[in-house]
Amino acid sequence: MLQRGKQLYEGKAKKVFEVLGDPSKVIQSYKDDATAFNAQKRGTIVGKGIVNAKMSAMLFQLLTQKGVQNHFIELLNDTDLLTYRVEIVPLEVVIRNTMAGSLAKRLGIAEGTPLKTPIYDLHYKVDALEDPLVTEYQAEALGWATRPELDRIRSMALKVNQILLGFFDSIGIKLVDFKLEFGRMPNGEIILADEISPDTCRFWDKKTNEKLDKDRFRRDLGNVEGAYQEMLSRVSGVLSSAKI
Ligand code: TMP
Ligand code: ASP
């Protein structure tokens, strides 16, 4: 029987625990706590931990089936995932298919403007600096990742985008943009880590353009919980996994 050890880390949206007797794995426990704008805005989204854990579990399983190596091992209960323990690369990898959010603001281009090709952006993962946009050259020169690692991260992220675009389209959702994180296994291999959830993606209903993600919390649009539940129910409707 797997036993939870001491807490290794508490982030804004999840806690990470060791697994007693197995240093190669960790337990990620998703919380209902929500923050936005570098934690200037704080709140609670009831049921978010369950939605994020279950949706991440199902999407990681889909990605495994499609050949994208990731940290997911098993969903342990409503809010906890058993994953491989990795060393997180300090980059937030953002893929955009439609103009929205910070890039729309920075470039003065209307949200919803379609993009001719996906945009691939890297942000240095440091809260104190508000996750600044960085280039691959900066990441390589500063030793955050090697050139071969950056090449693998980019090709994996674009493959994840192709898989997720098709999947979300099939459940009536436009995948506007999303953020991924990658980690290093003890043998040096780069795999996909973190979570894939309404906290880390922008989901718009294909017919109505209704926002079904954390922007409802960031922008005080109301019905935040309803949006998270709607996304979980659409994803579960197609990806019924053994442990869900
Ligand atoms: P942005 O438009 O604010 O740069 O966000 C792009 C995508 O990345 C969006 O789907 C939300 C996600 N994201 C995170 O998951 N964590 C973050 O800290 C930020 C700023 C964005
Ligand atoms: N998660 C980030 C924060 O807490 C940003 C966001 O998702 O808007 O500040």
Coordinates of N, CA and C and ligand atoms in Angstrom, one line a residue:
M1 N 0.8 -1.2 0.0 CA 0.0 0.0 0.0 C 0.9 1.3 0.0
L2 N 0.5 2.2 -0.9 CA 1.3 3.4 -1.0 C 1.0 4.4 0.2
Q3 N 2.1 4.9 0.8 CA 1.9 5.8 1.9 C 2.5 7.1 1.6
R4 N 1.7 8.2 2.0 CA 2.1 9.5 1.8 C 3.2 9.9 2.8
G5 N 4.3 10.5 2.4 CA 5.3 11.0 3.3 C 5.2 12.4 3.6
K6 N 6.3 13.1 3.8 CA 6.2 14.5 4.2 C 6.0 15.4 3.0
Q7 N 5.5 16.6 3.3 CA 5.2 17.6 2.2 C 6.6 18.1 1.8
L8 N 6.7 18.1 0.4 CA 8.0 18.6 -0.1 C 7.9 20.1 -0.6
Y9 N 6.6 20.5 -0.9 CA 6.4 21.8 -1.6 C 5.0 22.1 -1.5
E10 N 4.7 23.4 -1.3 CA 3.3 23.9 -1.5 C 3.3 25.1 -2.4
G11 N 2.6 24.9 -3.5 CA 2.5 26.0 -4.5 C 1.2 26.7 -4.4
K12 N 0.8 27.5 -5.4 CA -0.4 28.3 -5.3 C -1.6 27.4 -5.5
A13 N -1.5 26.3 -6.2 CA -2.6 25.5 -6.6 C -2.5 24.0 -6.2
K14 N -1.3 23.6 -5.7 CA -1.1 22.2 -5.3 C 0.0 22.1 -4.3
K15 N -0.1 20.9 -3.6 CA 0.9 20.5 -2.7 C 1.6 19.2 -3.2
V16 N 2.9 19.1 -2.9 CA 3.6 17.9 -3.4 C 4.1 17.1 -2.2
F17 N 3.8 15.8 -2.1 CA 4.3 15.0 -1.0 C 5.2 13.9 -1.5
E18 N 6.1 13.4 -0.6 CA 6.9 12.3 -1.0 C 6.1 11.0 -0.8
V19 N 6.6 10.0 -1.4 CA 6.0 8.6 -1.3 C 6.9 7.9 -0.4
L20 N 6.4 7.4 0.7 CA 7.3 6.7 1.7 C 8.0 5.5 1.0
G21 N 9.3 5.4 1.1 CA 10.0 4.2 0.5 C 10.2 4.3 -1.0
D22 N 9.7 5.3 -1.7 CA 10.0 5.3 -3.1 C 10.3 6.8 -3.6
P23 N 11.6 7.0 -3.6 CA 12.1 8.4 -3.9 C 11.9 8.8 -5.4
S24 N 11.5 7.8 -6.2 CA 11.3 8.1 -7.7 C 9.9 8.7 -8.0
K25 N 9.0 8.7 -6.9 CA 7.6 9.1 -7.2 C 7.2 10.2 -6.2
V26 N 6.2 11.0 -6.6 CA 5.6 12.0 -5.6 C 4.1 12.0 -5.8
I27 N 3.4 12.5 -4.8 CA 2.0 12.7 -4.9 C 1.7 14.2 -5.0
Q28 N 0.9 14.5 -6.0 CA 0.5 15.9 -6.3 C -0.9 16.1 -5.9
S29 N -1.2 17.0 -4.9 CA -2.5 17.1 -4.4 C -3.0 18.5 -4.8
Y30 N -4.1 18.5 -5.5 CA -4.6 19.7 -6.1 C -5.6 20.4 -5.1
K31 N -5.4 21.7 -5.0 CA -6.2 22.5 -4.0 C -7.3 23.3 -4.7
D32 N -8.2 23.8 -3.9 CA -9.3 24.7 -4.4 C -8.8 26.2 -4.4
D33 N -7.6 26.4 -3.8 CA -7.1 27.8 -3.8 C -6.8 28.3 -5.2
A34 N -7.2 29.6 -5.4 CA -7.0 30.1 -6.8 C -6.2 31.5 -6.6
T35 N -5.3 31.7 -7.4 CA -4.6 33.0 -7.5 C -4.6 33.5 -8.9
A36 N -4.4 34.8 -9.1 CA -4.2 35.4 -10.4 C -3.4 36.6 -10.3
F37 N -2.8 37.0 -11.4 CA -2.0 38.2 -11.5 C -0.9 38.1 -10.5
N38 N -0.1 37.0 -10.5 CA 1.0 36.8 -9.6 C 0.6 36.9 -8.2
A39 N -0.5 36.2 -7.9 CA -1.1 36.1 -6.5 C -1.5 37.4 -5.9
Q40 N -1.7 38.5 -6.7 CA -2.3 39.7 -6.2 C -3.8 39.5 -5.9
K41 N -4.4 38.6 -6.7 CA -5.8 38.3 -6.5 C -5.9 36.8 -5.9
R42 N -6.6 36.6 -4.9 CA -6.7 35.3 -4.2 C -8.2 34.9 -4.0
G43 N -8.4 33.7 -4.1 CA -9.8 33.2 -3.8 C -9.9 31.7 -3.7
T44 N -11.1 31.2 -3.7 CA -11.3 29.8 -3.6 C -12.3 29.4 -4.7
I45 N -12.0 28.4 -5.5 CA -12.9 27.9 -6.5 C -13.4 26.5 -6.0
V46 N -14.6 26.4 -5.5 CA -15.0 25.1 -4.8 C -15.0 24.0 -5.9
G47 N -14.4 22.9 -5.6 CA -14.3 21.8 -6.5 C -13.2 21.8 -7.5
K48 N -12.4 22.9 -7.5 CA -11.3 23.0 -8.5 C -10.3 22.0 -8.4
G49 N -9.9 21.6 -7.1 CA -8.9 20.6 -6.9 C -9.3 19.3 -7.6
I50 N -10.6 18.9 -7.5 CA -11.1 17.7 -8.1 C -11.0 17.8 -9.6
V51 N -11.5 18.9 -10.1 CA -11.6 19.1 -11.6 C -10.1 19.0 -12.1
N52 N -9.2 19.7 -11.5 CA -7.9 19.8 -12.1 C -7.1 18.5 -12.0
A53 N -7.3 17.7 -10.9 CA -6.7 16.4 -10.8 C -7.3 15.5 -11.8
K54 N -8.6 15.4 -11.9 CA -9.2 14.4 -12.8 C -9.0 14.8 -14.3
M55 N -9.1 16.1 -14.6 CA -8.9 16.4 -16.0 C -7.4 16.2 -16.4
S56 N -6.5 16.6 -15.5 CA -5.1 16.3 -15.8 C -4.8 14.8 -16.0
A57 N -5.4 14.0 -15.1 CA -5.2 12.6 -15.2 C -5.7 12.0 -16.5
M58 N -6.8 12.5 -17.0 CA -7.4 12.0 -18.2 C -6.6 12.4 -19.4
L59 N -6.2 13.7 -19.4 CA -5.4 14.2 -20.5 C -4.0 13.7 -20.6
F60 N -3.4 13.5 -19.4 CA -2.1 12.8 -19.4 C -2.2 11.4 -20.0
Q61 N -3.2 10.7 -19.6 CA -3.4 9.3 -20.2 C -3.6 9.4 -21.7
L62 N -4.4 10.3 -22.1 CA -4.5 10.5 -23.6 C -3.2 10.7 -24.3
L63 N -2.4 11.6 -23.7 CA -1.1 12.0 -24.2 C -0.1 10.8 -24.2
T64 N -0.2 10.0 -23.1 CA 0.6 8.8 -23.1 C 0.3 7.8 -24.2
Q65 N -1.1 7.7 -24.5 CA -1.5 6.8 -25.6 C -1.0 7.3 -26.9
K66 N -0.8 8.6 -27.0 CA -0.4 9.2 -28.3 C 1.1 9.3 -28.3
G67 N 1.8 8.8 -27.4 CA 3.3 8.8 -27.4 C 4.0 10.0 -26.8
V68 N 3.3 10.8 -26.0 CA 3.9 11.9 -25.3 C 4.3 11.5 -23.9
Q69 N 5.5 11.3 -23.6 CA 5.9 10.9 -22.3 C 5.7 11.9 -21.3
N70 N 5.0 11.5 -20.1 CA 4.7 12.5 -19.1 C 4.8 11.9 -17.7
H71 N 4.6 12.7 -16.7 CA 4.9 12.2 -15.3 C 3.8 11.4 -14.7
F72 N 2.6 11.3 -15.4 CA 1.5 10.7 -14.7 C 1.6 9.2 -14.6
I73 N 1.3 8.7 -13.4 CA 1.3 7.2 -13.1 C -0.2 6.8 -12.8
E74 N -0.8 7.5 -11.9 CA -2.1 7.0 -11.5 C -2.9 8.1 -10.7
L75 N -4.2 8.1 -10.9 CA -5.1 8.9 -10.0 C -5.4 8.2 -8.8
L76 N -5.0 8.7 -7.6 CA -5.1 8.0 -6.3 C -6.5 8.2 -5.7
N77 N -7.0 9.4 -5.8 CA -8.3 9.7 -5.3 C -8.8 11.0 -6.0
D78 N -9.9 11.6 -5.5 CA -10.4 12.7 -6.3 C -9.4 13.9 -6.6
T79 N -8.5 14.1 -5.7 CA -7.6 15.3 -5.8 C -6.1 14.9 -6.0
D80 N -5.7 13.7 -5.8 CA -4.3 13.3 -5.8 C -3.8 12.5 -6.9
L81 N -2.7 12.9 -7.5 CA -2.1 12.1 -8.6 C -0.8 11.6 -8.1
L82 N -0.5 10.3 -8.5 CA 0.8 9.7 -8.3 C 1.6 10.0 -9.6
T83 N 2.7 10.6 -9.4 CA 3.5 11.0 -10.6 C 5.0 10.6 -10.4
Y84 N 5.7 10.6 -11.5 CA 7.2 10.4 -11.4 C 7.7 11.7 -10.8
R85 N 8.8 11.6 -10.0 CA 9.4 12.8 -9.4 C 10.5 13.3 -10.4
V86 N 10.3 14.5 -10.8 CA 11.2 15.1 -11.8 C 11.8 16.4 -11.3
E87 N 12.8 16.9 -11.9 CA 13.4 18.2 -11.6 C 12.8 19.2 -12.6
I88 N 11.9 20.1 -12.1 CA 11.2 21.0 -13.1 C 12.2 21.9 -13.8
V89 N 12.1 22.0 -15.1 CA 12.8 23.0 -15.9 C 12.1 24.4 -15.6
P90 N 12.9 25.4 -15.2 CA 12.2 26.6 -14.8 C 11.7 27.5 -15.9
L91 N 10.9 26.8 -16.8 CA 10.3 27.6 -17.9 C 8.8 27.3 -18.0
E92 N 8.0 28.3 -18.2 CA 6.6 28.1 -18.5 C 6.5 28.1 -20.0
V93 N 6.0 27.1 -20.6 CA 6.0 26.9 -22.0 C 4.5 27.3 -22.5
V94 N 4.3 28.3 -23.2 CA 3.0 28.8 -23.6 C 2.8 28.6 -25.1
I95 N 1.7 27.9 -25.4 CA 1.3 27.7 -26.8 C 0.0 28.5 -27.0
R96 N 0.0 29.3 -28.1 CA -1.3 30.0 -28.4 C -1.7 29.7 -29.8
N97 N -3.1 29.4 -29.9 CA -3.7 29.2 -31.2 C -4.5 30.4 -31.6
T98 N -5.0 31.1 -30.7 CA -5.9 32.3 -30.9 C -5.4 33.4 -30.0
M99 N -5.4 34.6 -30.5 CA -4.9 35.8 -29.7 C -5.7 36.0 -28.4
A100 N -5.1 36.1 -27.3 CA -5.8 36.3 -26.0 C -4.8 36.7 -24.9
G101 N -5.4 37.1 -23.8 CA -4.6 37.3 -22.6 C -3.5 38.3 -22.7
S102 N -2.3 38.0 -22.1 CA -1.2 39.0 -22.0 C -0.7 39.4 -23.4
L103 N -0.7 38.4 -24.3 CA -0.1 38.8 -25.6 C -1.0 39.8 -26.4
A104 N -2.3 39.6 -26.3 CA -3.3 40.5 -26.9 C -3.1 41.9 -26.3
K105 N -2.9 41.9 -25.0 CA -2.7 43.2 -24.4 C -1.4 43.9 -24.8
R106 N -0.3 43.1 -24.8 CA 1.0 43.6 -25.1 C 1.1 44.1 -26.6
L107 N 0.5 43.4 -27.5 CA 0.6 43.8 -28.9 C -0.6 44.6 -29.4
G108 N -1.6 44.8 -28.5 CA -2.8 45.7 -28.9 C -3.6 45.0 -30.0
I109 N -3.7 43.7 -30.0 CA -4.5 43.0 -31.0 C -5.7 42.3 -30.3
A110 N -6.9 42.4 -30.9 CA -8.1 42.0 -30.3 C -8.1 40.5 -29.9
E111 N -8.6 40.2 -28.7 CA -8.7 38.8 -28.3 C -9.6 38.1 -29.3
G112 N -9.3 36.9 -29.6 CA -10.1 36.1 -30.5 C -9.6 36.2 -31.9
T113 N -8.6 37.1 -32.2 CA -8.0 37.1 -33.5 C -7.3 35.8 -33.8
P114 N -7.7 35.1 -34.9 CA -7.1 33.8 -35.2 C -5.6 34.0 -35.6
L115 N -4.8 33.0 -35.3 CA -3.3 33.1 -35.6 C -3.1 32.1 -36.8
K116 N -2.2 32.6 -37.7 CA -1.9 31.8 -38.9 C -1.2 30.5 -38.5
T117 N -0.3 30.6 -37.5 CA 0.4 29.4 -37.0 C 0.4 29.5 -35.5
P118 N 0.6 28.4 -34.8 CA 0.7 28.5 -33.3 C 1.9 29.3 -32.9
I119 N 1.7 30.1 -31.8 CA 2.8 30.8 -31.2 C 3.4 30.0 -30.1
Y120 N 4.7 29.9 -30.0 CA 5.4 29.2 -29.0 C 6.2 30.2 -28.2
D121 N 5.9 30.4 -26.9 CA 6.6 31.4 -26.0 C 7.1 30.7 -24.8
L122 N 8.3 31.2 -24.3 CA 8.8 30.7 -23.0 C 8.8 31.8 -22.0
H123 N 8.5 31.5 -20.8 CA 8.6 32.5 -19.7 C 9.5 31.9 -18.6
Y124 N 10.3 32.7 -18.0 CA 11.2 32.2 -16.9 C 10.3 32.2 -15.7
K125 N 10.3 31.0 -15.1 CA 9.4 30.7 -14.0 C 9.9 31.2 -12.6
V126 N 9.7 32.5 -12.4 CA 10.1 33.2 -11.2 C 9.0 34.2 -10.8
D127 N 8.3 33.8 -9.7 CA 7.2 34.7 -9.3 C 7.6 36.1 -9.0
A128 N 8.8 36.3 -8.4 CA 9.2 37.6 -8.0 C 9.4 38.5 -9.2
L129 N 9.7 37.9 -10.4 CA 9.9 38.7 -11.6 C 8.6 38.7 -12.5
E130 N 7.5 38.1 -12.0 CA 6.3 37.9 -12.7 C 6.5 37.1 -14.0
D131 N 7.2 36.1 -13.9 CA 7.4 35.1 -15.1 C 7.7 35.9 -16.4
P132 N 8.9 36.5 -16.5 CA 9.1 37.3 -17.7 C 9.3 36.4 -19.0
L133 N 8.9 37.0 -20.1 CA 9.1 36.3 -21.4 C 10.6 36.2 -21.7
V134 N 11.1 35.0 -22.1 CA 12.5 34.9 -22.4 C 12.6 34.1 -23.7
T135 N 13.8 34.2 -24.3 CA 14.1 33.5 -25.6 C 14.8 32.2 -25.3
E136 N 14.8 31.3 -26.3 CA 15.5 30.0 -26.1 C 17.0 30.3 -25.9
Y137 N 17.5 31.3 -26.6 CA 19.0 31.7 -26.4 C 19.3 32.0 -25.0
Q138 N 18.4 32.8 -24.3 CA 18.6 33.2 -22.9 C 18.5 31.9 -22.1
A139 N 17.5 31.0 -22.3 CA 17.4 29.8 -21.5 C 18.6 28.9 -21.6
E140 N 19.2 28.9 -22.8 CA 20.4 28.0 -23.1 C 21.6 28.7 -22.4
A141 N 21.8 30.0 -22.6 CA 23.0 30.7 -22.1 C 23.0 30.7 -20.6
L142 N 21.8 30.8 -20.0 CA 21.7 30.8 -18.5 C 21.7 29.4 -17.9
G143 N 21.7 28.4 -18.7 CA 21.8 27.0 -18.2 C 20.5 26.5 -17.6
W144 N 19.4 27.1 -18.0 CA 18.1 26.6 -17.6 C 17.7 25.3 -18.3
A145 N 18.2 25.2 -19.5 CA 18.0 23.9 -20.3 C 19.1 23.9 -21.4
T146 N 19.5 22.7 -21.8 CA 20.5 22.6 -22.9 C 19.7 22.8 -24.3
R147 N 20.5 23.0 -25.3 CA 19.9 23.1 -26.7 C 19.1 21.8 -27.0
P148 N 19.7 20.6 -26.8 CA 18.9 19.4 -27.1 C 17.6 19.3 -26.3
E149 N 17.7 19.8 -25.0 CA 16.5 19.8 -24.2 C 15.4 20.8 -24.7
L150 N 15.9 22.0 -25.1 CA 15.0 23.0 -25.7 C 14.3 22.5 -27.0
D151 N 15.1 21.8 -27.8 CA 14.5 21.2 -29.0 C 13.5 20.2 -28.7
R152 N 13.7 19.4 -27.7 CA 12.7 18.4 -27.3 C 11.5 19.0 -26.7
I153 N 11.7 20.0 -25.9 CA 10.6 20.7 -25.2 C 9.7 21.3 -26.3
R154 N 10.3 22.0 -27.3 CA 9.5 22.6 -28.4 C 8.8 21.6 -29.2
S155 N 9.4 20.5 -29.6 CA 8.7 19.5 -30.4 C 7.6 18.8 -29.6
M156 N 7.9 18.5 -28.4 CA 6.8 17.9 -27.5 C 5.6 18.8 -27.4
A157 N 5.9 20.1 -27.1 CA 4.8 21.1 -26.9 C 4.0 21.2 -28.1
L158 N 4.6 21.3 -29.3 CA 3.8 21.4 -30.5 C 3.0 20.2 -30.8
K159 N 3.6 19.0 -30.4 CA 2.8 17.7 -30.6 C 1.6 17.7 -29.6
V160 N 1.8 18.1 -28.4 CA 0.7 18.2 -27.4 C -0.4 19.1 -28.0
N161 N 0.0 20.2 -28.6 CA -0.9 21.2 -29.1 C -1.8 20.5 -30.2
Q162 N -1.2 19.7 -31.1 CA -1.9 19.1 -32.2 C -2.9 18.1 -31.6
I163 N -2.5 17.3 -30.6 CA -3.3 16.3 -30.0 C -4.5 17.0 -29.2
L164 N -4.2 18.0 -28.4 CA -5.2 18.6 -27.6 C -6.2 19.4 -28.5
L165 N -5.7 20.1 -29.5 CA -6.6 20.9 -30.4 C -7.7 19.9 -31.0
G166 N -7.3 18.8 -31.4 CA -8.2 17.8 -32.0 C -9.2 17.3 -30.9
F167 N -8.6 17.0 -29.8 CA -9.5 16.4 -28.7 C -10.5 17.5 -28.3
F168 N -10.1 18.7 -28.0 CA -11.0 19.7 -27.5 C -12.0 20.1 -28.5
D169 N -11.6 20.1 -29.8 CA -12.5 20.4 -30.9 C -13.7 19.3 -30.9
S170 N -13.3 18.1 -30.6 CA -14.3 17.0 -30.6 C -15.3 17.2 -29.5
I171 N -15.0 18.0 -28.4 CA -16.0 18.2 -27.4 C -16.5 19.6 -27.4
G172 N -16.4 20.3 -28.6 CA -17.0 21.6 -28.8 C -16.3 22.7 -28.1
I173 N -14.9 22.5 -27.9 CA -14.1 23.6 -27.2 C -13.0 24.1 -28.2
K174 N -12.9 25.4 -28.2 CA -11.7 26.0 -28.9 C -10.6 26.1 -27.9
L175 N -9.5 25.5 -28.2 CA -8.3 25.5 -27.3 C -7.5 26.8 -27.7
V176 N -7.8 27.9 -26.9 CA -7.2 29.2 -27.3 C -5.7 29.2 -27.0
D177 N -5.3 28.9 -25.8 CA -3.9 28.8 -25.4 C -3.8 28.0 -24.2
F178 N -2.5 27.7 -23.8 CA -2.3 26.9 -22.6 C -0.8 26.9 -22.2
K179 N -0.6 26.5 -21.0 CA 0.8 26.5 -20.5 C 1.2 25.1 -20.1
L180 N 2.4 24.7 -20.4 CA 3.0 23.4 -20.0 C 4.2 23.6 -19.2
E181 N 4.6 22.6 -18.4 CA 5.9 22.6 -17.8 C 6.5 21.2 -18.0
F182 N 7.8 21.2 -18.1 CA 8.6 20.0 -18.4 C 9.5 19.7 -17.2
G183 N 9.9 18.4 -17.1 CA 10.8 18.0 -16.0 C 11.8 17.0 -16.5
R184 N 12.9 16.9 -15.7 CA 14.0 16.0 -16.0 C 13.9 14.8 -15.1
M185 N 13.9 13.6 -15.8 CA 13.9 12.4 -15.0 C 15.4 12.2 -14.5
P186 N 15.6 11.3 -13.5 CA 16.9 11.0 -13.0 C 17.9 10.7 -14.1
N187 N 17.5 10.0 -15.2 CA 18.4 9.7 -16.3 C 18.6 10.8 -17.3
G188 N 18.0 12.0 -17.0 CA 18.2 13.2 -17.8 C 17.1 13.4 -18.9
E189 N 16.2 12.4 -19.0 CA 15.2 12.5 -20.0 C 14.2 13.6 -19.7
I190 N 13.8 14.3 -20.7 CA 12.8 15.4 -20.5 C 11.4 14.8 -20.7
I191 N 10.5 15.0 -19.8 CA 9.1 14.6 -19.9 C 8.2 15.7 -19.5
L192 N 6.9 15.6 -20.0 CA 5.9 16.6 -19.7 C 5.5 16.4 -18.2
A193 N 5.3 17.5 -17.5 CA 4.9 17.4 -16.1 C 3.8 18.4 -15.7
D194 N 3.7 18.8 -14.5 CA 2.7 19.8 -14.0 C 1.2 19.3 -14.2
E195 N 0.4 20.2 -14.8 CA -1.0 19.9 -15.0 C -1.6 20.4 -16.3
I196 N -2.7 19.9 -16.7 CA -3.4 20.5 -17.8 C -4.9 20.6 -17.4
S197 N -5.3 21.9 -17.2 CA -6.6 22.1 -16.5 C -7.1 23.4 -16.9
P198 N -8.3 23.8 -16.4 CA -8.9 25.1 -16.7 C -8.0 26.2 -16.0
D199 N -7.2 25.9 -15.1 CA -6.2 26.9 -14.5 C -5.2 27.2 -15.5
T200 N -4.8 26.3 -16.3 CA -3.6 26.5 -17.2 C -3.9 26.6 -18.7
C201 N -5.2 26.5 -19.0 CA -5.6 26.6 -20.4 C -6.7 27.7 -20.6
R202 N -6.8 28.2 -21.8 CA -8.0 29.0 -22.1 C -8.9 28.1 -23.0
F203 N -10.1 27.9 -22.5 CA -11.1 27.1 -23.2 C -12.3 28.0 -23.6
W204 N -12.7 28.1 -24.8 CA -13.9 28.8 -25.2 C -14.8 27.9 -25.9
D205 N -16.1 28.0 -25.5 CA -17.1 27.2 -26.2 C -17.1 27.5 -27.7
K206 N -17.1 26.5 -28.6 CA -16.9 26.7 -30.0 C -18.1 27.5 -30.6
K207 N -19.3 27.3 -30.1 CA -20.5 27.9 -30.7 C -20.7 29.3 -30.1
T208 N -20.6 29.5 -28.7 CA -21.0 30.7 -28.1 C -19.8 31.6 -27.7
N209 N -18.5 31.0 -27.8 CA -17.3 31.7 -27.3 C -17.3 32.0 -25.8
E210 N -18.2 31.3 -25.1 CA -18.2 31.5 -23.6 C -16.9 31.0 -23.1
K211 N -16.4 31.7 -22.1 CA -15.1 31.3 -21.5 C -15.4 30.2 -20.4
L212 N -14.7 29.1 -20.5 CA -14.9 28.0 -19.6 C -13.6 27.7 -18.8
D213 N -12.9 28.7 -18.3 CA -11.6 28.5 -17.7 C -11.4 29.6 -16.6
K214 N -10.1 29.7 -16.2 CA -9.8 30.5 -15.0 C -10.0 32.0 -15.3
D215 N -10.1 32.4 -16.6 CA -10.4 33.8 -16.9 C -11.7 34.2 -16.2
R216 N -12.6 33.3 -16.0 CA -13.9 33.7 -15.2 C -13.6 34.2 -13.8
F217 N -12.5 33.6 -13.2 CA -12.1 34.1 -11.9 C -11.2 35.4 -12.1
R218 N -10.2 35.3 -13.0 CA -9.3 36.5 -13.2 C -10.1 37.7 -13.4
R219 N -11.2 37.6 -14.3 CA -11.9 38.8 -14.8 C -13.3 39.0 -14.1
D220 N -13.5 38.2 -13.0 CA -14.8 38.4 -12.3 C -16.0 38.2 -13.2
L221 N -16.0 37.1 -14.0 CA -17.1 36.9 -14.9 C -18.3 36.1 -14.3
G222 N -18.1 35.6 -13.1 CA -19.2 34.8 -12.5 C -19.2 33.4 -12.9
N223 N -20.0 32.6 -12.2 CA -20.1 31.1 -12.6 C -18.8 30.4 -12.8
V224 N -17.8 30.7 -11.9 CA -16.5 30.1 -12.1 C -16.6 28.6 -11.9
E225 N -17.3 28.2 -10.8 CA -17.4 26.8 -10.4 C -18.1 26.0 -11.6
G226 N -19.2 26.6 -12.1 CA -20.0 26.0 -13.1 C -19.1 25.7 -14.4
A227 N -18.2 26.7 -14.7 CA -17.4 26.5 -15.9 C -16.4 25.3 -15.7
Y228 N -15.8 25.2 -14.5 CA -14.9 24.1 -14.2 C -15.6 22.8 -14.3
Q229 N -16.8 22.7 -13.7 CA -17.6 21.5 -13.8 C -18.0 21.1 -15.2
E230 N -18.4 22.1 -16.0 CA -18.7 21.9 -17.4 C -17.6 21.3 -18.2
M231 N -16.4 21.8 -17.9 CA -15.2 21.3 -18.6 C -14.9 19.9 -18.2
L232 N -15.0 19.6 -16.9 CA -14.8 18.2 -16.4 C -15.8 17.3 -17.0
S233 N -17.0 17.7 -17.1 CA -18.0 16.8 -17.6 C -17.9 16.5 -19.1
R234 N -17.5 17.6 -19.9 CA -17.2 17.3 -21.3 C -16.1 16.4 -21.5
V235 N -15.0 16.6 -20.8 CA -13.8 15.8 -21.0 C -14.1 14.3 -20.5
S236 N -14.7 14.2 -19.4 CA -15.0 12.8 -18.9 C -16.0 12.1 -19.8
G237 N -16.8 12.8 -20.5 CA -17.8 12.2 -21.4 C -17.1 11.4 -22.5
V238 N -15.9 11.8 -22.9 CA -15.1 11.1 -23.9 C -14.0 10.2 -23.4
L239 N -13.3 10.8 -22.4 CA -12.1 10.0 -21.9 C -12.5 9.4 -20.6
S240 N -13.3 8.3 -20.6 CA -13.6 7.7 -19.3 C -12.4 6.8 -19.0
S241 N -11.7 7.1 -17.9 CA -10.5 6.3 -17.6 C -10.9 5.4 -16.5
A242 N -10.1 4.3 -16.3 CA -10.3 3.3 -15.4 C -10.5 3.8 -14.0
K243 N -9.7 4.8 -13.6 CA -9.6 5.3 -12.2 C -10.5 6.5 -12.0
I244 N -11.2 7.0 -13.0 CA -12.0 8.2 -12.7 C -13.4 7.8 -12.1
Ligands
TMP1 P1 -1.3 34.7 -20.6 O1 -2.1 35.2 -21.8 O2 -1.6 35.4 -19.3 O3 0.2 34.9 -20.9 O4 -1.5 33.2 -20.4 C1 -1.3 32.3 -21.5 C2 -1.8 30.9 -21.0 O5 -1.0 30.4 -20.0 C3 -3.2 30.8 -20.5 O6 -3.8 29.7 -21.0 C4 -3.1 30.7 -19.0 C5 -1.8 30.1 -18.8 N1 -1.0 30.6 -17.7 C6 -0.7 29.8 -16.6 O7 -1.1 28.6 -16.6 N2 0.0 30.3 -15.5 C7 0.4 31.5 -15.5 O8 1.0 31.9 -14.5 C8 0.0 32.4 -16.6 C9 0.4 33.9 -16.5 C10 -0.7 31.9 -17.6
ASP2 N1 -1.3 31.5 -11.5 C1 -0.7 32.8 -11.7 C2 -0.9 33.6 -10.4 O1 -1.3 33.1 -9.4 C3 -1.3 33.6 -12.8 C4 -2.6 33.3 -13.4 O2 -3.0 32.2 -13.6 O3 -3.3 34.3 -13.8 O4 -0.6 34.7 -10.3

